[in-house]
Amino acid sequence: MESASRSLGLTSEVELRGLAGELFLAQVVELGLPHVRIEHWPTTARSLELLPEPLLRVREEGRDAIVVRLGTSLAHLSVWNGWVYAELAAADEAALRAALAELKQLLPSPDPSAKHEVNVTFWTYTPHGPQPSSRTIAVPEWDEIRENYSARTRAGLDAIMRDFQPAHGGQLVLWHGLAGTGKTFGLRALAWEWRGWCELHYIVDPDSFFGAHADYLMNVLLQPAYSQIALGGAHPALAGEIAFLGAGEEAPEAAEKAWKVLVLEDTGELLAADARMQSGQGLSRFLNVVDGLIGQGLRVLVLVTTNEELRKLHPAVARPGRCAANIEFEALSAEEVAAWLERRGVTECPGSPAILASLYALAEGFDAGETARTAGFAAR
């Protein structure tokens, strides 16, 4: 790297928003820092004001970016949409680890357990490409809501809430059943029960995700590389000259929580029997993610909820070996309805099977015969 610092010159056209990234790269070369690391994490911080005086600060449209010295290390930091994106450079790995530890104290992650919340990344495709937005969602524990489900549905959910092991079986979790049977409630509880080993990524526009924008799909699946996009990217001239920790390898502290769950809510049309005619290659790309070459070697699960009956879905979706879990959300039986209402002190009982939404309407004094207003996971 010493020789590189004497002979390597970087020339590029710099826009204002990329100025911080270019300064960082120039300093890495000038100072001869051979170790570079890229990290990203959700944070409660909305600015970088707690950091030392920066060499450069750029603010734009809710984004705060700086280049700053942290002891003997150099950092390029950006805070945007509830996430920290960091590039760190140092003379050795020990200095990198010390700088990263300092940053995570100054820019802490949310503490979901304190408020019974989990962090969820919501993805959309914009004119500027894939864009993530981080939010915390209030969630229940599974034990709080398990009596909302029929015996058969409850047994299936019990199995994946507590005893599920990723990488044992397929990469698809399929939930199907009538609207109003509690799929969104169940999804929120699952987010809490799985919080220790995975991150939830909610795809707002699955038609685009599996459609014409292949970069959308690959950016989400290979998200460690996304931090390079947010920070302006690593200069190709530095390839091979710096010890780079990014998309190709994981930091030791990230290894324990390396799984990613892609949530596709109410996505029956993508999986319908005539999906190839209606949505082109969407179904094929979906299947390639769950057990094709695209998904091979990735710690990714895909959780799909749909109001469609299983028989109306494409037979390839529920093929044996493809689904890690295939759970039907049923209406509660007449006996289960009576018990549910009794626990809530409701004396009026329809004496017939009912869906969860109508029971909540009845318990709150509304007409259970009316169609209940539903809200998806993203609205919570």
Coordinates of N, CA and C in Angstrom, one line a residue, residues 260-347:
K260 N -32.1 -13.3 6.6 CA -32.9 -12.2 6.1 C -34.2 -12.8 5.7
V261 N -35.3 -12.3 6.1 CA -36.7 -12.7 5.8 C -37.3 -11.7 4.9
L262 N -37.6 -12.0 3.7 CA -38.3 -11.1 2.8 C -39.8 -11.4 2.9
V263 N -40.6 -10.3 3.3 CA -42.0 -10.4 3.5 C -42.8 -9.9 2.3
L264 N -43.6 -10.7 1.7 CA -44.4 -10.4 0.6 C -45.9 -10.6 1.0
E265 N -46.6 -9.5 1.4 CA -47.9 -9.6 1.9 C -49.0 -9.5 0.8
D266 N -50.0 -10.3 0.9 CA -51.1 -10.3 0.0 C -50.6 -10.3 -1.5
T267 N -49.9 -11.4 -1.7 CA -49.2 -11.5 -3.0 C -49.7 -12.7 -3.8
G268 N -51.0 -13.0 -3.7 CA -51.6 -14.1 -4.4 C -51.5 -14.1 -5.9
E269 N -51.6 -12.9 -6.5 CA -51.6 -12.8 -8.0 C -50.2 -13.2 -8.5
L270 N -49.2 -13.0 -7.7 CA -47.9 -13.4 -8.2 C -47.7 -14.9 -8.3
L271 N -48.5 -15.6 -7.4 CA -48.4 -17.1 -7.3 C -49.5 -17.8 -7.9
A272 N -50.4 -17.1 -8.6 CA -51.6 -17.8 -9.1 C -51.3 -18.8 -10.2
A273 N -52.2 -19.7 -10.5 CA -52.0 -20.7 -11.5 C -51.7 -20.2 -12.9
D274 N -52.2 -19.0 -13.2 CA -51.9 -18.4 -14.5 C -50.9 -17.2 -14.4
A275 N -50.1 -17.3 -13.3 CA -49.2 -16.2 -13.1 C -48.2 -15.9 -14.2
R276 N -47.8 -16.9 -14.9 CA -46.8 -16.6 -16.0 C -47.5 -15.8 -17.1
M277 N -48.8 -16.1 -17.3 CA -49.5 -15.3 -18.4 C -49.7 -13.9 -17.9
Q278 N -50.0 -13.7 -16.6 CA -50.4 -12.4 -16.1 C -49.2 -11.5 -15.8
S279 N -48.1 -12.1 -15.3 CA -47.0 -11.3 -14.8 C -45.7 -11.7 -15.4
G280 N -45.7 -12.4 -16.5 CA -44.4 -12.7 -17.2 C -43.5 -13.5 -16.3
Q281 N -42.3 -13.0 -16.2 CA -41.2 -13.8 -15.5 C -41.3 -13.7 -14.0
G282 N -42.2 -13.0 -13.4 CA -42.3 -12.8 -12.0 C -42.3 -14.1 -11.2
L283 N -43.1 -15.1 -11.6 CA -43.2 -16.3 -10.9 C -41.8 -17.1 -11.0
S284 N -41.2 -17.1 -12.2 CA -40.0 -17.8 -12.4 C -38.9 -17.2 -11.5
R285 N -38.8 -15.9 -11.4 CA -37.8 -15.2 -10.6 C -38.1 -15.5 -9.1
F286 N -39.4 -15.5 -8.7 CA -39.7 -15.9 -7.4 C -39.2 -17.3 -7.0
L287 N -39.5 -18.2 -7.9 CA -39.0 -19.6 -7.6 C -37.5 -19.8 -7.6
N288 N -36.9 -19.0 -8.4 CA -35.4 -19.0 -8.4 C -34.8 -18.5 -7.1
V289 N -35.5 -17.5 -6.5 CA -35.0 -17.0 -5.2 C -35.2 -18.1 -4.1
V290 N -36.3 -18.8 -4.1 CA -36.6 -19.7 -3.0 C -35.8 -21.1 -3.1
D291 N -35.5 -21.5 -4.4 CA -34.7 -22.7 -4.5 C -33.9 -22.8 -5.8
G292 N -33.8 -21.7 -6.5 CA -33.0 -21.8 -7.7 C -31.6 -21.3 -7.5
L293 N -30.8 -21.0 -8.5 CA -29.5 -20.6 -8.4 C -29.3 -19.2 -7.7
I294 N -30.3 -18.3 -8.0 CA -30.2 -17.0 -7.3 C -30.1 -17.1 -5.8
G295 N -30.9 -18.0 -5.2 CA -31.0 -18.1 -3.8 C -30.0 -19.0 -3.2
Q296 N -29.2 -19.7 -4.0 CA -28.2 -20.7 -3.4 C -27.2 -20.0 -2.6
G297 N -26.9 -20.5 -1.4 CA -25.9 -20.0 -0.6 C -26.2 -18.7 0.2
L298 N -27.4 -18.2 -0.1 CA -27.9 -17.0 0.7 C -28.7 -17.4 1.9
R299 N -28.6 -16.7 2.9 CA -29.4 -16.9 4.1 C -30.6 -16.1 4.0
V300 N -31.5 -16.5 3.1 CA -32.7 -15.8 2.8 C -33.9 -16.7 2.9
L301 N -35.0 -16.3 3.6 CA -36.3 -16.9 3.6 C -37.3 -16.0 3.0
V302 N -38.3 -16.5 2.3 CA -39.3 -15.7 1.7 C -40.6 -16.1 2.3
L303 N -41.3 -15.1 3.0 CA -42.6 -15.3 3.6 C -43.7 -14.7 2.8
V304 N -44.6 -15.5 2.3 CA -45.7 -15.0 1.5 C -47.0 -15.2 2.2
T305 N -47.8 -14.1 2.2 CA -49.2 -14.3 2.7 C -50.1 -14.0 1.5
T306 N -51.2 -14.8 1.5 CA -52.2 -14.6 0.4 C -53.6 -15.0 0.9
N307 N -54.6 -14.3 0.3 CA -56.0 -14.7 0.6 C -56.5 -15.8 -0.3
E308 N -55.7 -16.2 -1.2 CA -56.1 -17.2 -2.2 C -56.1 -18.6 -1.6
E309 N -57.0 -19.4 -2.1 CA -57.0 -20.8 -1.7 C -55.8 -21.5 -2.3
L310 N -55.3 -22.5 -1.6 CA -54.1 -23.2 -2.0 C -54.3 -23.8 -3.4
R311 N -55.5 -24.3 -3.7 CA -55.7 -25.0 -5.0 C -55.7 -24.0 -6.1
K312 N -55.8 -22.7 -5.8 CA -55.7 -21.6 -6.9 C -54.3 -21.2 -7.2
L313 N -53.4 -21.6 -6.4 CA -52.0 -21.2 -6.6 C -51.3 -22.1 -7.6
H314 N -50.3 -21.6 -8.1 CA -49.5 -22.4 -9.1 C -48.9 -23.6 -8.4
P315 N -49.1 -24.8 -9.0 CA -48.6 -26.0 -8.3 C -47.1 -26.0 -7.9
A316 N -46.3 -25.3 -8.7 CA -44.9 -25.2 -8.4 C -44.6 -24.5 -7.1
V317 N -45.5 -23.7 -6.6 CA -45.3 -22.9 -5.4 C -45.2 -23.8 -4.1
A318 N -46.2 -24.7 -4.0 CA -46.3 -25.5 -2.8 C -45.7 -26.9 -3.0
R319 N -44.8 -27.0 -4.0 CA -44.1 -28.3 -4.3 C -43.4 -28.8 -3.0
P320 N -43.5 -30.1 -2.7 CA -42.8 -30.7 -1.6 C -41.3 -30.4 -1.6
G321 N -40.8 -29.9 -0.5 CA -39.4 -29.6 -0.4 C -39.1 -28.1 -0.6
R322 N -40.1 -27.4 -1.2 CA -39.9 -26.0 -1.5 C -40.3 -25.1 -0.3
C323 N -41.4 -25.6 0.4 CA -41.9 -24.9 1.5 C -41.3 -25.3 2.9
A324 N -40.7 -24.4 3.6 CA -40.3 -24.7 5.0 C -41.6 -24.8 5.9
A325 N -42.6 -24.1 5.5 CA -43.9 -24.1 6.3 C -45.0 -23.7 5.3
N326 N -46.1 -24.5 5.4 CA -47.3 -24.2 4.6 C -48.5 -24.3 5.5
I327 N -49.0 -23.1 5.9 CA -50.0 -23.0 6.9 C -51.2 -22.3 6.4
E328 N -52.3 -23.0 6.6 CA -53.7 -22.5 6.2 C -54.3 -21.8 7.4
F329 N -54.7 -20.6 7.2 CA -55.4 -19.8 8.3 C -56.9 -20.0 8.1
E330 N -57.5 -20.7 9.1 CA -58.9 -21.1 9.0 C -59.8 -20.2 9.9
A331 N -61.0 -20.2 9.6 CA -62.0 -19.6 10.6 C -62.0 -20.5 11.8
L332 N -62.4 -19.8 13.0 CA -62.5 -20.6 14.2 C -63.8 -21.4 14.2
S333 N -63.8 -22.6 14.8 CA -65.0 -23.4 14.8 C -66.0 -22.7 15.8
A334 N -67.3 -23.2 15.8 CA -68.3 -22.6 16.7 C -67.9 -22.7 18.1
E335 N -67.2 -23.8 18.5 CA -66.8 -24.0 19.9 C -65.7 -23.0 20.2
E336 N -64.7 -22.9 19.3 CA -63.6 -21.9 19.5 C -64.1 -20.5 19.6
V337 N -65.1 -20.2 18.7 CA -65.7 -18.8 18.8 C -66.3 -18.6 20.1
A338 N -67.1 -19.5 20.7 CA -67.8 -19.3 22.0 C -66.7 -19.1 23.1
A339 N -65.6 -19.9 23.0 CA -64.6 -19.8 24.0 C -63.9 -18.4 23.9
W340 N -63.6 -18.0 22.7 CA -63.0 -16.7 22.5 C -63.8 -15.5 23.0
L341 N -65.1 -15.6 22.7 CA -66.0 -14.5 23.2 C -66.1 -14.5 24.7
E342 N -66.2 -15.7 25.3 CA -66.4 -15.8 26.7 C -65.2 -15.2 27.4
R343 N -64.0 -15.5 26.9 CA -62.8 -14.9 27.6 C -62.8 -13.4 27.6
R344 N -63.5 -12.8 26.7 CA -63.6 -11.3 26.6 C -64.9 -10.8 27.2
G345 N -65.7 -11.6 27.8 CA -66.9 -11.2 28.5 C -68.0 -10.8 27.5
V346 N -68.0 -11.4 26.3 CA -69.1 -11.1 25.3 C -70.1 -12.2 25.4
T347 N -71.3 -11.8 25.7 CA -72.4 -12.8 25.9 C -73.0 -13.2 24.5

